[in-house]
Every structure is written in C-alpha cells, then in structure tokens.
Amino acid sequence: MSNRRIVRPRTVAEATHALAEVEARGGRALVVGGGTIAVPLLTRREVDPTDIVDLGDLEIPRMWHDEGTVRLGPAASYQSLLDTPCAERSMPLLHLMAKGITGGIQIRSQGTVIGSLVCARPYSDAPAVLVAHAAQVTLASSRGTRTVPAGQFLAGPEHPDLRPDELVTEVIIPLRPEAVAHGYYKLKFAESSWPVVTCACTVLADGTAELTLGGVLGVPWRIHVSRGVANDPRRLRDALEDRMSAFAEDDFWADIRADGSYRRRVAATVASRASRHAFARLTSGMEQP
C-alpha cells in the first residue's frame, strides 16, 4: 500500500505551502494538473513521489483577459481553447495547435497547456507554440513570484526552470497587433503518435515571418526570415541549413521516434508547410491586422 500523501489545495498559497513543506522534509512532490502525462508516469512507475499535489480544485480561472493580454491558468485545457469564442483571435497559434492535438476529446479535455509546458518535452506541441506567442510564465512559491519568458523557462529538454517549491500559476499571452497571420504544421508518423517536428509561423505586418520549430533541438528554436525566403521552399531550406550548421550534431534532438539527423533533414519541409499555411490564411482574409 502506498504511503503517498495527496494534497488538493484550493488556493495558490495552500499549494506553495504544501510544496515548501515537502521540500523541507526532503520529500519529492509531483504536481498533477490534467493528469494525462503524470498519471501514466505513475502507472509505469517512472516516478516515485512521496507527495502528490493535485491542482484540480485550485481556484484560478482557466482563462481571462487583462490589459492587452490573455492569461491561462493551470486548468486551461486544449478543449477550453476550442470552446472559448475569443481564443482563435487572441491566441491563434494555440487555437490551431489545439485542433490537432492527438488523442481525441478525452486528451483535449484533460490535457492542459501549462502541464505540457512544465514537462518541457521537445516533441510536444505546446512549448514551441508558447514561445512563438512570446508568452511569459509566472511562477509562485512561498518566497514570492517571478515571471520569465517561455523560452527562458524551457531551459533544456525535459528541464524547465522550475524549482522544487515552485508552481506555475499562469501563462501570459500578449496580444500582438503586428502579427497578422498564423500557421501551424506538425510531422508525425501515425495519427496517434507524438509529433516528430513542429513549426509555428507568424506573419508580421511588414511581411516577414517568425518561425518557431519544436523537436529539432532540445528547446524550441525561433528564427526570423523575409517573406521571399518564407515563401520559397528552396531558399527556406538553404537559410535553415545555414543556421543549423552552427549547431553541433549532439544539439539536435533524438529519441525513439527519430534521430537528430532525420529531424534536421525534415525541418525545412515542416517550416515551409507552416509558412504556406500562414500566408494562405492571410491571402484568404481569414486573419486581418
């Protein structure tokens, strides 16, 4: 029989107090949001926490607007992005991503954006999309709060900038009037599989494009290219290859789905399809400044 303690805090203060108490006595806390990642890890005994902090009762809204930003709480699921009328306009890349989440309605309803961010898996959809949105991450502990850019929070593969006594309380998505169109594409080998490489494309008002690739390196990789490069697959491939030549072979992410050399080879194709998607939406009038 397990001797694990389960805590279901209702406030951020209760949650951070619980984490501080676990750390003080040398325990190991597992924070559970939607449970789509944490529960399988527990079932396979890949983690062995002394305490489980279940955020299911936490009194933080799933989503709210505040002074030119949209804020997502720990319970914001992929399905909640699809069900919120303003999400497609205020968080277009997250909305596009949510429509293609693997696993159907169950995973979309249980899986949370913050849960995916905290796991910091290079091949997961949400981390790179949050970097593409220029998101900020707010962390709380019994010592206070701090806010860091999503790209800084993702310090390494499966290694977020999250201290043992800290909790991510919100992700802040700035509204970007200069971003006029968006596209998203991911490569995966089967309908039910994790992505191999993803790319989020943001077209700016000046016609240039920001491309944020996930699954190529250990952390999301964001680059800026001209419209001419973004719309020409050959020029885009050459531009990416030129920039990738600055990385060591070990910098490219490898796992059971694909090795680093394969991910490097397909990066330009995935980026080109995301770019084509974004510029097509701009041309069709699906998105406007």
PDB file of C-alpha atoms in Angstrom:
ATOM      1  CA  MET A   1       0.000   0.000   0.000  1.00  0.00           C
ATOM      2  CA  SER A   2       1.322   3.441  -0.942  1.00  0.00           C
ATOM      3  CA  ASN A   3       2.119   5.902   1.824  1.00  0.00           C
ATOM      4  CA  ARG A   4       1.974   8.859  -0.533  1.00  0.00           C
ATOM      5  CA  ARG A   5       0.271  11.953   0.739  1.00  0.00           C
ATOM      6  CA  ILE A   6      -2.243  13.636  -1.576  1.00  0.00           C
ATOM      7  CA  VAL A   7      -2.942  17.345  -1.184  1.00  0.00           C
ATOM      8  CA  ARG A   8      -5.732  19.173  -3.046  1.00  0.00           C
ATOM      9  CA  PRO A   9      -5.113  22.885  -2.453  1.00  0.00           C
ATOM     10  CA  ARG A  10      -7.783  25.439  -3.242  1.00  0.00           C
ATOM     11  CA  THR A  11      -5.517  28.497  -3.310  1.00  0.00           C
ATOM     12  CA  VAL A  12      -2.029  29.296  -4.603  1.00  0.00           C
ATOM     13  CA  ALA A  13      -0.921  29.946  -1.005  1.00  0.00           C
ATOM     14  CA  GLU A  14      -2.042  26.458   0.040  1.00  0.00           C
ATOM     15  CA  ALA A  15      -0.305  24.895  -2.958  1.00  0.00           C
ATOM     16  CA  THR A  16       3.011  26.689  -2.435  1.00  0.00           C
ATOM     17  CA  HIS A  17       2.888  25.955   1.307  1.00  0.00           C
ATOM     18  CA  ALA A  18       2.457  22.256   0.527  1.00  0.00           C
ATOM     19  CA  LEU A  19       5.413  22.279  -1.871  1.00  0.00           C
ATOM     20  CA  ALA A  20       7.611  24.114   0.647  1.00  0.00           C
ATOM     21  CA  GLU A  21       6.685  21.615   3.341  1.00  0.00           C
ATOM     22  CA  VAL A  22       7.566  18.651   1.105  1.00  0.00           C
ATOM     23  CA  GLU A  23      10.934  20.187   0.236  1.00  0.00           C
ATOM     24  CA  ALA A  24      11.676  20.987   3.903  1.00  0.00           C
ATOM     25  CA  ARG A  25      11.343  17.348   4.923  1.00  0.00           C
ATOM     26  CA  GLY A  26      13.259  16.037   1.925  1.00  0.00           C
ATOM     27  CA  GLY A  27      10.279  14.627   0.055  1.00  0.00           C
ATOM     28  CA  ARG A  28       9.524  14.513  -3.642  1.00  0.00           C
ATOM     29  CA  ALA A  29       6.395  16.267  -4.864  1.00  0.00           C
ATOM     30  CA  LEU A  30       4.548  15.527  -8.084  1.00  0.00           C
ATOM     31  CA  VAL A  31       2.225  18.300  -9.213  1.00  0.00           C
ATOM     32  CA  VAL A  32      -0.758  16.992 -11.195  1.00  0.00           C
ATOM     33  CA  GLY A  33      -2.876  19.199 -13.439  1.00  0.00           C
ATOM     34  CA  GLY A  34      -4.892  17.317 -16.049  1.00  0.00           C
ATOM     35  CA  GLY A  35      -3.029  14.085 -15.384  1.00  0.00           C
ATOM     36  CA  THR A  36      -2.524  12.995 -18.989  1.00  0.00           C
ATOM     37  CA  ILE A  37       1.252  12.891 -18.517  1.00  0.00           C
ATOM     38  CA  ALA A  38       1.617  12.434 -14.739  1.00  0.00           C
ATOM     39  CA  VAL A  39      -0.788   9.510 -14.336  1.00  0.00           C
ATOM     40  CA  PRO A  40       0.886   7.300 -16.993  1.00  0.00           C
ATOM     41  CA  LEU A  41       4.273   8.059 -15.399  1.00  0.00           C
ATOM     42  CA  LEU A  42       2.911   6.901 -12.040  1.00  0.00           C
ATOM     43  CA  THR A  43       1.317   3.809 -13.586  1.00  0.00           C
ATOM     44  CA  ARG A  44       4.590   2.807 -15.257  1.00  0.00           C
ATOM     45  CA  ARG A  45       6.472   3.610 -12.040  1.00  0.00           C
ATOM     46  CA  GLU A  46       8.744   6.013 -13.844  1.00  0.00           C
ATOM     47  CA  VAL A  47       8.312   8.489 -10.990  1.00  0.00           C
ATOM     48  CA  ASP A  48       8.094   7.768  -7.277  1.00  0.00           C
ATOM     49  CA  PRO A  49       6.856  10.864  -5.426  1.00  0.00           C
ATOM     50  CA  THR A  50       6.308  10.973  -1.699  1.00  0.00           C
ATOM     51  CA  ASP A  51       3.543  13.565  -2.185  1.00  0.00           C
ATOM     52  CA  ILE A  52       1.049  14.400  -4.914  1.00  0.00           C
ATOM     53  CA  VAL A  53      -0.224  17.964  -5.191  1.00  0.00           C
ATOM     54  CA  ASP A  54      -3.456  17.772  -7.203  1.00  0.00           C
ATOM     55  CA  LEU A  55      -4.437  21.125  -8.728  1.00  0.00           C
ATOM     56  CA  GLY A  56      -7.927  20.007  -9.699  1.00  0.00           C
ATOM     57  CA  ASP A  57      -9.573  22.205  -7.045  1.00  0.00           C
ATOM     58  CA  LEU A  58      -7.334  25.244  -7.459  1.00  0.00           C
ATOM     59  CA  GLU A  59      -9.393  28.433  -7.556  1.00  0.00           C
ATOM     60  CA  ILE A  60      -7.775  30.060 -10.584  1.00  0.00           C
ATOM     61  CA  PRO A  61      -9.814  30.772 -13.746  1.00  0.00           C
ATOM     62  CA  ARG A  62      -8.963  28.745 -16.796  1.00  0.00           C
ATOM     63  CA  MET A  63      -8.641  31.843 -18.949  1.00  0.00           C
ATOM     64  CA  TRP A  64      -9.075  35.598 -18.564  1.00  0.00           C
ATOM     65  CA  HIS A  65      -8.174  38.875 -20.299  1.00  0.00           C
ATOM     66  CA  ASP A  66      -6.115  41.559 -18.607  1.00  0.00           C
ATOM     67  CA  GLU A  67      -4.713  44.770 -20.136  1.00  0.00           C
ATOM     68  CA  GLY A  68      -3.738  43.601 -23.607  1.00  0.00           C
ATOM     69  CA  THR A  69      -3.001  40.019 -22.622  1.00  0.00           C
ATOM     70  CA  VAL A  70      -4.748  36.696 -22.284  1.00  0.00           C
ATOM     71  CA  ARG A  71      -3.868  34.647 -19.213  1.00  0.00           C
ATOM     72  CA  LEU A  72      -4.134  30.886 -18.926  1.00  0.00           C
ATOM     73  CA  GLY A  73      -4.421  29.190 -15.547  1.00  0.00           C
ATOM     74  CA  PRO A  74      -3.265  25.669 -14.618  1.00  0.00           C
ATOM     75  CA  ALA A  75      -6.638  24.146 -15.561  1.00  0.00           C
ATOM     76  CA  ALA A  76      -6.736  25.624 -19.094  1.00  0.00           C
ATOM     77  CA  SER A  77      -7.198  22.550 -21.288  1.00  0.00           C
ATOM     78  CA  TYR A  78      -6.846  22.253 -25.048  1.00  0.00           C
ATOM     79  CA  GLN A  79     -10.608  21.863 -25.328  1.00  0.00           C
ATOM     80  CA  SER A  80     -11.157  25.081 -23.383  1.00  0.00           C
ATOM     81  CA  LEU A  81      -9.173  26.891 -26.105  1.00  0.00           C
ATOM     82  CA  LEU A  82     -11.529  25.480 -28.716  1.00  0.00           C
ATOM     83  CA  ASP A  83     -14.629  26.300 -26.675  1.00  0.00           C
ATOM     84  CA  THR A  84     -13.705  29.938 -25.980  1.00  0.00           C
ATOM     85  CA  PRO A  85     -15.017  32.213 -28.754  1.00  0.00           C
ATOM     86  CA  CYS A  86     -12.202  34.789 -28.491  1.00  0.00           C
ATOM     87  CA  ALA A  87      -9.358  32.258 -28.410  1.00  0.00           C
ATOM     88  CA  GLU A  88      -8.998  31.934 -32.176  1.00  0.00           C
ATOM     89  CA  ARG A  89      -8.360  35.676 -32.499  1.00  0.00           C
ATOM     90  CA  SER A  90      -6.377  36.309 -29.312  1.00  0.00           C
ATOM     91  CA  MET A  91      -4.332  33.061 -29.298  1.00  0.00           C
ATOM     92  CA  PRO A  92      -4.423  31.894 -32.925  1.00  0.00           C
ATOM     93  CA  LEU A  93      -1.439  29.553 -32.782  1.00  0.00           C
ATOM     94  CA  LEU A  94      -2.634  27.855 -29.598  1.00  0.00           C
ATOM     95  CA  HIS A  95      -6.066  27.515 -31.175  1.00  0.00           C
ATOM     96  CA  LEU A  96      -4.611  25.949 -34.340  1.00  0.00           C
ATOM     97  CA  MET A  97      -2.483  23.625 -32.224  1.00  0.00           C
ATOM     98  CA  ALA A  98      -5.412  22.558 -30.030  1.00  0.00           C
ATOM     99  CA  LYS A  99      -7.430  21.475 -33.061  1.00  0.00           C
ATOM    100  CA  GLY A 100      -4.754  18.927 -33.942  1.00  0.00           C
ATOM    101  CA  ILE A 101      -3.937  17.500 -30.500  1.00  0.00           C
ATOM    102  CA  THR A 102      -3.524  13.732 -30.655  1.00  0.00           C
ATOM    103  CA  GLY A 103      -5.872  11.601 -28.556  1.00  0.00           C
ATOM    104  CA  GLY A 104      -9.336  12.962 -29.305  1.00  0.00           C
ATOM    105  CA  ILE A 105     -11.793  14.626 -26.985  1.00  0.00           C
ATOM    106  CA  GLN A 106     -10.537  12.883 -23.827  1.00  0.00           C
ATOM    107  CA  ILE A 107      -6.998  14.182 -24.160  1.00  0.00           C
ATOM    108  CA  ARG A 108      -8.173  17.618 -25.332  1.00  0.00           C
ATOM    109  CA  SER A 109     -10.452  17.894 -22.293  1.00  0.00           C
ATOM    110  CA  GLN A 110      -7.930  16.667 -19.713  1.00  0.00           C
ATOM    111  CA  GLY A 111      -4.585  17.776 -21.076  1.00  0.00           C
ATOM    112  CA  THR A 112      -3.509  21.250 -20.014  1.00  0.00           C
ATOM    113  CA  VAL A 113      -1.322  23.823 -21.729  1.00  0.00           C
ATOM    114  CA  ILE A 114       0.679  24.504 -18.561  1.00  0.00           C
ATOM    115  CA  GLY A 115       1.123  20.790 -17.907  1.00  0.00           C
ATOM    116  CA  SER A 116       2.704  20.358 -21.332  1.00  0.00           C
ATOM    117  CA  LEU A 117       4.892  23.417 -20.801  1.00  0.00           C
ATOM    118  CA  VAL A 118       6.182  22.173 -17.435  1.00  0.00           C
ATOM    119  CA  CYS A 119       7.077  18.761 -18.875  1.00  0.00           C
ATOM    120  CA  ALA A 120       9.239  20.603 -21.452  1.00  0.00           C
ATOM    121  CA  ARG A 121       9.300  17.718 -23.891  1.00  0.00           C
ATOM    122  CA  PRO A 122      10.950  18.840 -27.147  1.00  0.00           C
ATOM    123  CA  TYR A 123       8.477  16.854 -29.263  1.00  0.00           C
ATOM    124  CA  SER A 124       5.328  18.180 -27.569  1.00  0.00           C
ATOM    125  CA  ASP A 125       3.106  20.743 -29.314  1.00  0.00           C
ATOM    126  CA  ALA A 126       2.602  23.407 -26.646  1.00  0.00           C
ATOM    127  CA  PRO A 127       6.144  24.519 -25.654  1.00  0.00           C
ATOM    128  CA  ALA A 128       7.169  25.759 -29.112  1.00  0.00           C
ATOM    129  CA  VAL A 129       3.775  27.393 -29.697  1.00  0.00           C
ATOM    130  CA  LEU A 130       4.038  29.299 -26.416  1.00  0.00           C
ATOM    131  CA  VAL A 131       7.500  30.535 -27.423  1.00  0.00           C
ATOM    132  CA  ALA A 132       6.025  31.590 -30.780  1.00  0.00           C
ATOM    133  CA  HIS A 133       3.356  33.567 -28.910  1.00  0.00           C
ATOM    134  CA  ALA A 134       6.095  35.355 -26.888  1.00  0.00           C
ATOM    135  CA  ALA A 135       4.416  34.028 -23.754  1.00  0.00           C
ATOM    136  CA  GLN A 136       5.512  34.841 -20.220  1.00  0.00           C
ATOM    137  CA  VAL A 137       5.400  32.281 -17.406  1.00  0.00           C
ATOM    138  CA  THR A 138       4.510  33.256 -13.827  1.00  0.00           C
ATOM    139  CA  LEU A 139       5.869  31.051 -11.049  1.00  0.00           C
ATOM    140  CA  ALA A 140       4.895  31.215  -7.391  1.00  0.00           C
ATOM    141  CA  SER A 141       6.465  29.854  -4.227  1.00  0.00           C
ATOM    142  CA  SER A 142       6.230  30.607  -0.542  1.00  0.00           C
ATOM    143  CA  ARG A 143       9.051  33.114  -1.184  1.00  0.00           C
ATOM    144  CA  GLY A 144       7.084  35.142  -3.737  1.00  0.00           C
ATOM    145  CA  THR A 145       6.542  35.191  -7.509  1.00  0.00           C
ATOM    146  CA  ARG A 146       8.670  35.644 -10.601  1.00  0.00           C
ATOM    147  CA  THR A 147       7.871  35.900 -14.311  1.00  0.00           C
ATOM    148  CA  VAL A 148      10.132  34.653 -17.106  1.00  0.00           C
ATOM    149  CA  PRO A 149       9.778  34.351 -20.910  1.00  0.00           C
ATOM    150  CA  ALA A 150       8.629  30.920 -22.068  1.00  0.00           C
ATOM    151  CA  GLY A 151      11.877  30.475 -23.996  1.00  0.00           C
ATOM    152  CA  GLN A 152      13.890  31.063 -20.837  1.00  0.00           C
ATOM    153  CA  PHE A 153      11.608  28.815 -18.779  1.00  0.00           C
ATOM    154  CA  LEU A 154      12.379  25.978 -21.198  1.00  0.00           C
ATOM    155  CA  ALA A 155      15.981  25.696 -20.045  1.00  0.00           C
ATOM    156  CA  GLY A 156      16.617  22.294 -21.640  1.00  0.00           C
ATOM    157  CA  PRO A 157      14.908  19.128 -22.860  1.00  0.00           C
ATOM    158  CA  GLU A 158      12.554  17.985 -20.087  1.00  0.00           C
ATOM    159  CA  HIS A 159      14.271  20.551 -17.865  1.00  0.00           C
ATOM    160  CA  PRO A 160      12.115  23.604 -17.095  1.00  0.00           C
ATOM    161  CA  ASP A 161      13.351  26.477 -14.976  1.00  0.00           C
ATOM    162  CA  LEU A 162      11.134  25.350 -12.108  1.00  0.00           C
ATOM    163  CA  ARG A 163      12.415  24.997  -8.552  1.00  0.00           C
ATOM    164  CA  PRO A 164      11.103  22.181  -6.325  1.00  0.00           C
ATOM    165  CA  ASP A 165       8.965  24.557  -4.283  1.00  0.00           C
ATOM    166  CA  GLU A 166       7.552  26.489  -7.255  1.00  0.00           C
ATOM    167  CA  LEU A 167       4.259  26.248  -9.101  1.00  0.00           C
ATOM    168  CA  VAL A 168       3.349  27.718 -12.500  1.00  0.00           C
ATOM    169  CA  THR A 169       0.243  29.779 -11.786  1.00  0.00           C
ATOM    170  CA  GLU A 170      -0.339  31.366 -15.185  1.00  0.00           C
ATOM    171  CA  VAL A 171       0.907  31.778 -18.722  1.00  0.00           C
ATOM    172  CA  ILE A 172       0.556  35.297 -20.131  1.00  0.00           C
ATOM    173  CA  ILE A 173      -0.103  35.616 -23.875  1.00  0.00           C
ATOM    174  CA  PRO A 174       0.435  39.176 -25.171  1.00  0.00           C
ATOM    175  CA  LEU A 175      -1.898  40.426 -27.877  1.00  0.00           C
ATOM    176  CA  ARG A 176       0.346  41.268 -30.839  1.00  0.00           C
ATOM    177  CA  PRO A 177      -1.276  43.662 -33.330  1.00  0.00           C
ATOM    178  CA  GLU A 178       1.806  43.380 -35.546  1.00  0.00           C
ATOM    179  CA  ALA A 179       1.121  39.646 -36.039  1.00  0.00           C
ATOM    180  CA  VAL A 180      -1.308  39.447 -38.970  1.00  0.00           C
ATOM    181  CA  ALA A 181      -1.452  35.732 -39.843  1.00  0.00           C
ATOM    182  CA  HIS A 182      -0.508  32.388 -38.348  1.00  0.00           C
ATOM    183  CA  GLY A 183       0.129  28.845 -39.477  1.00  0.00           C
ATOM    184  CA  TYR A 184       0.951  25.578 -37.763  1.00  0.00           C
ATOM    185  CA  TYR A 185       2.174  22.240 -39.045  1.00  0.00           C
ATOM    186  CA  LYS A 186       3.498  19.108 -37.390  1.00  0.00           C
ATOM    187  CA  LEU A 187       5.047  15.959 -38.754  1.00  0.00           C
ATOM    188  CA  LYS A 188       4.116  12.690 -37.084  1.00  0.00           C
ATOM    189  CA  PHE A 189       4.305   9.080 -38.224  1.00  0.00           C
ATOM    190  CA  ALA A 190       0.822   7.959 -37.164  1.00  0.00           C
ATOM    191  CA  GLU A 191      -2.435   9.592 -36.157  1.00  0.00           C
ATOM    192  CA  SER A 192      -1.975   8.555 -32.520  1.00  0.00           C
ATOM    193  CA  SER A 193       1.731   9.305 -32.227  1.00  0.00           C
ATOM    194  CA  TRP A 194       3.610  12.230 -30.719  1.00  0.00           C
ATOM    195  CA  PRO A 195       4.931  14.823 -33.184  1.00  0.00           C
ATOM    196  CA  VAL A 196       8.425  14.450 -34.595  1.00  0.00           C
ATOM    197  CA  VAL A 197       8.929  18.080 -35.665  1.00  0.00           C
ATOM    198  CA  THR A 198       6.531  21.022 -35.342  1.00  0.00           C
ATOM    199  CA  CYS A 199       6.579  24.568 -36.655  1.00  0.00           C
ATOM    200  CA  ALA A 200       4.539  27.640 -35.750  1.00  0.00           C
ATOM    201  CA  CYS A 201       4.667  30.501 -38.250  1.00  0.00           C
ATOM    202  CA  THR A 202       3.714  34.105 -37.510  1.00  0.00           C
ATOM    203  CA  VAL A 203       3.495  36.589 -40.391  1.00  0.00           C
ATOM    204  CA  LEU A 204       4.200  40.156 -39.302  1.00  0.00           C
ATOM    205  CA  ALA A 205       2.701  43.340 -40.737  1.00  0.00           C
ATOM    206  CA  ASP A 206       5.927  44.090 -42.620  1.00  0.00           C
ATOM    207  CA  GLY A 207       5.600  40.774 -44.495  1.00  0.00           C
ATOM    208  CA  THR A 208       8.415  38.993 -42.682  1.00  0.00           C
ATOM    209  CA  ALA A 209       7.850  35.759 -40.797  1.00  0.00           C
ATOM    210  CA  GLU A 210       8.800  34.274 -37.445  1.00  0.00           C
ATOM    211  CA  LEU A 211       9.269  30.504 -37.471  1.00  0.00           C
ATOM    212  CA  THR A 212       9.403  28.553 -34.211  1.00  0.00           C
ATOM    213  CA  LEU A 213      10.451  24.933 -34.592  1.00  0.00           C
ATOM    214  CA  GLY A 214       9.883  22.254 -31.968  1.00  0.00           C
ATOM    215  CA  GLY A 215      11.545  18.852 -31.895  1.00  0.00           C
ATOM    216  CA  VAL A 216      14.607  19.883 -33.907  1.00  0.00           C
ATOM    217  CA  LEU A 217      16.746  20.988 -30.963  1.00  0.00           C
ATOM    218  CA  GLY A 218      16.295  20.225 -27.272  1.00  0.00           C
ATOM    219  CA  VAL A 219      14.379  23.503 -26.849  1.00  0.00           C
ATOM    220  CA  PRO A 220      12.138  25.482 -29.240  1.00  0.00           C
ATOM    221  CA  TRP A 221      14.107  27.267 -31.928  1.00  0.00           C
ATOM    222  CA  ARG A 222      12.848  30.638 -33.172  1.00  0.00           C
ATOM    223  CA  ILE A 223      14.139  32.333 -36.320  1.00  0.00           C
ATOM    224  CA  HIS A 224      13.116  35.361 -38.383  1.00  0.00           C
ATOM    225  CA  VAL A 225      13.105  35.335 -42.209  1.00  0.00           C
ATOM    226  CA  SER A 226      11.995  37.592 -45.037  1.00  0.00           C
ATOM    227  CA  ARG A 227       8.775  36.981 -46.962  1.00  0.00           C
ATOM    228  CA  GLY A 228      10.758  35.931 -50.003  1.00  0.00           C
ATOM    229  CA  VAL A 229      12.588  33.257 -48.029  1.00  0.00           C
ATOM    230  CA  ALA A 230       9.457  32.097 -46.184  1.00  0.00           C
ATOM    231  CA  ASN A 231       7.569  31.613 -49.469  1.00  0.00           C
ATOM    232  CA  ASP A 232      10.325  29.808 -51.361  1.00  0.00           C
ATOM    233  CA  PRO A 233      10.929  26.229 -50.112  1.00  0.00           C
ATOM    234  CA  ARG A 234      14.407  26.073 -51.623  1.00  0.00           C
ATOM    235  CA  ARG A 235      15.547  29.399 -50.164  1.00  0.00           C
ATOM    236  CA  LEU A 236      13.996  28.491 -46.803  1.00  0.00           C
ATOM    237  CA  ARG A 237      15.801  25.149 -46.797  1.00  0.00           C
ATOM    238  CA  ASP A 238      19.111  26.880 -47.570  1.00  0.00           C
ATOM    239  CA  ALA A 239      18.520  29.503 -44.868  1.00  0.00           C
ATOM    240  CA  LEU A 240      17.699  26.873 -42.240  1.00  0.00           C
ATOM    241  CA  GLU A 241      20.602  24.677 -43.240  1.00  0.00           C
ATOM    242  CA  ASP A 242      22.962  27.639 -42.999  1.00  0.00           C
ATOM    243  CA  ARG A 243      21.766  28.387 -39.470  1.00  0.00           C
ATOM    244  CA  MET A 244      21.707  24.740 -38.409  1.00  0.00           C
ATOM    245  CA  SER A 245      25.338  24.379 -39.470  1.00  0.00           C
ATOM    246  CA  ALA A 246      26.238  26.445 -36.399  1.00  0.00           C
ATOM    247  CA  PHE A 247      24.972  23.664 -34.101  1.00  0.00           C
ATOM    248  CA  ALA A 248      26.863  20.544 -33.066  1.00  0.00           C
ATOM    249  CA  GLU A 249      25.368  17.184 -34.013  1.00  0.00           C
ATOM    250  CA  ASP A 250      24.576  16.499 -30.356  1.00  0.00           C
ATOM    251  CA  ASP A 251      22.425  19.638 -30.246  1.00  0.00           C
ATOM    252  CA  PHE A 252      19.778  18.011 -32.440  1.00  0.00           C
ATOM    253  CA  TRP A 253      17.092  16.181 -30.506  1.00  0.00           C
ATOM    254  CA  ALA A 254      16.940  12.396 -30.805  1.00  0.00           C
ATOM    255  CA  ASP A 255      14.521   9.905 -29.276  1.00  0.00           C
ATOM    256  CA  ILE A 256      12.772   6.656 -30.197  1.00  0.00           C
ATOM    257  CA  ARG A 257      10.737   8.417 -32.907  1.00  0.00           C
ATOM    258  CA  ALA A 258      13.641   9.818 -34.902  1.00  0.00           C
ATOM    259  CA  ASP A 259      17.318  10.609 -34.625  1.00  0.00           C
ATOM    260  CA  GLY A 260      18.825  14.069 -34.848  1.00  0.00           C
ATOM    261  CA  SER A 261      19.901  13.794 -38.470  1.00  0.00           C
ATOM    262  CA  TYR A 262      16.362  12.968 -39.600  1.00  0.00           C
ATOM    263  CA  ARG A 263      14.893  15.881 -37.656  1.00  0.00           C
ATOM    264  CA  ARG A 264      17.461  18.180 -39.219  1.00  0.00           C
ATOM    265  CA  ARG A 265      16.563  16.942 -42.712  1.00  0.00           C
ATOM    266  CA  VAL A 266      12.814  17.457 -42.343  1.00  0.00           C
ATOM    267  CA  ALA A 267      12.959  20.813 -40.522  1.00  0.00           C
ATOM    268  CA  ALA A 268      12.744  22.879 -43.714  1.00  0.00           C
ATOM    269  CA  THR A 269       9.813  20.875 -45.081  1.00  0.00           C
ATOM    270  CA  VAL A 270       7.826  21.307 -41.857  1.00  0.00           C
ATOM    271  CA  ALA A 271       8.690  25.027 -41.713  1.00  0.00           C
ATOM    272  CA  SER A 272       7.702  25.526 -45.352  1.00  0.00           C
ATOM    273  CA  ARG A 273       4.276  23.934 -44.783  1.00  0.00           C
ATOM    274  CA  ALA A 274       3.630  26.066 -41.691  1.00  0.00           C
ATOM    275  CA  SER A 275       4.651  29.178 -43.648  1.00  0.00           C
ATOM    276  CA  ARG A 276       2.423  28.254 -46.590  1.00  0.00           C
ATOM    277  CA  HIS A 277      -0.469  27.747 -44.176  1.00  0.00           C
ATOM    278  CA  ALA A 278       0.058  31.179 -42.603  1.00  0.00           C
ATOM    279  CA  PHE A 279       0.372  33.128 -45.864  1.00  0.00           C
ATOM    280  CA  ALA A 280      -2.669  31.297 -47.299  1.00  0.00           C
ATOM    281  CA  ARG A 281      -4.736  32.410 -44.318  1.00  0.00           C
ATOM    282  CA  LEU A 282      -3.520  35.977 -44.827  1.00  0.00           C
ATOM    283  CA  THR A 283      -4.351  35.947 -48.538  1.00  0.00           C
ATOM    284  CA  SER A 284      -7.788  34.425 -47.967  1.00  0.00           C
ATOM    285  CA  GLY A 285      -8.646  37.058 -45.367  1.00  0.00           C
ATOM    286  CA  MET A 286      -9.017  34.505 -42.567  1.00  0.00           C
ATOM    287  CA  GLU A 287      -6.836  36.763 -40.417  1.00  0.00           C
ATOM    288  CA  GLN A 288      -6.514  40.527 -40.539  1.00  0.00           C
ATOM    289  CA  PRO A 289      -4.370  43.021 -38.604  1.00  0.00           C
TER     290      PRO A 289
END
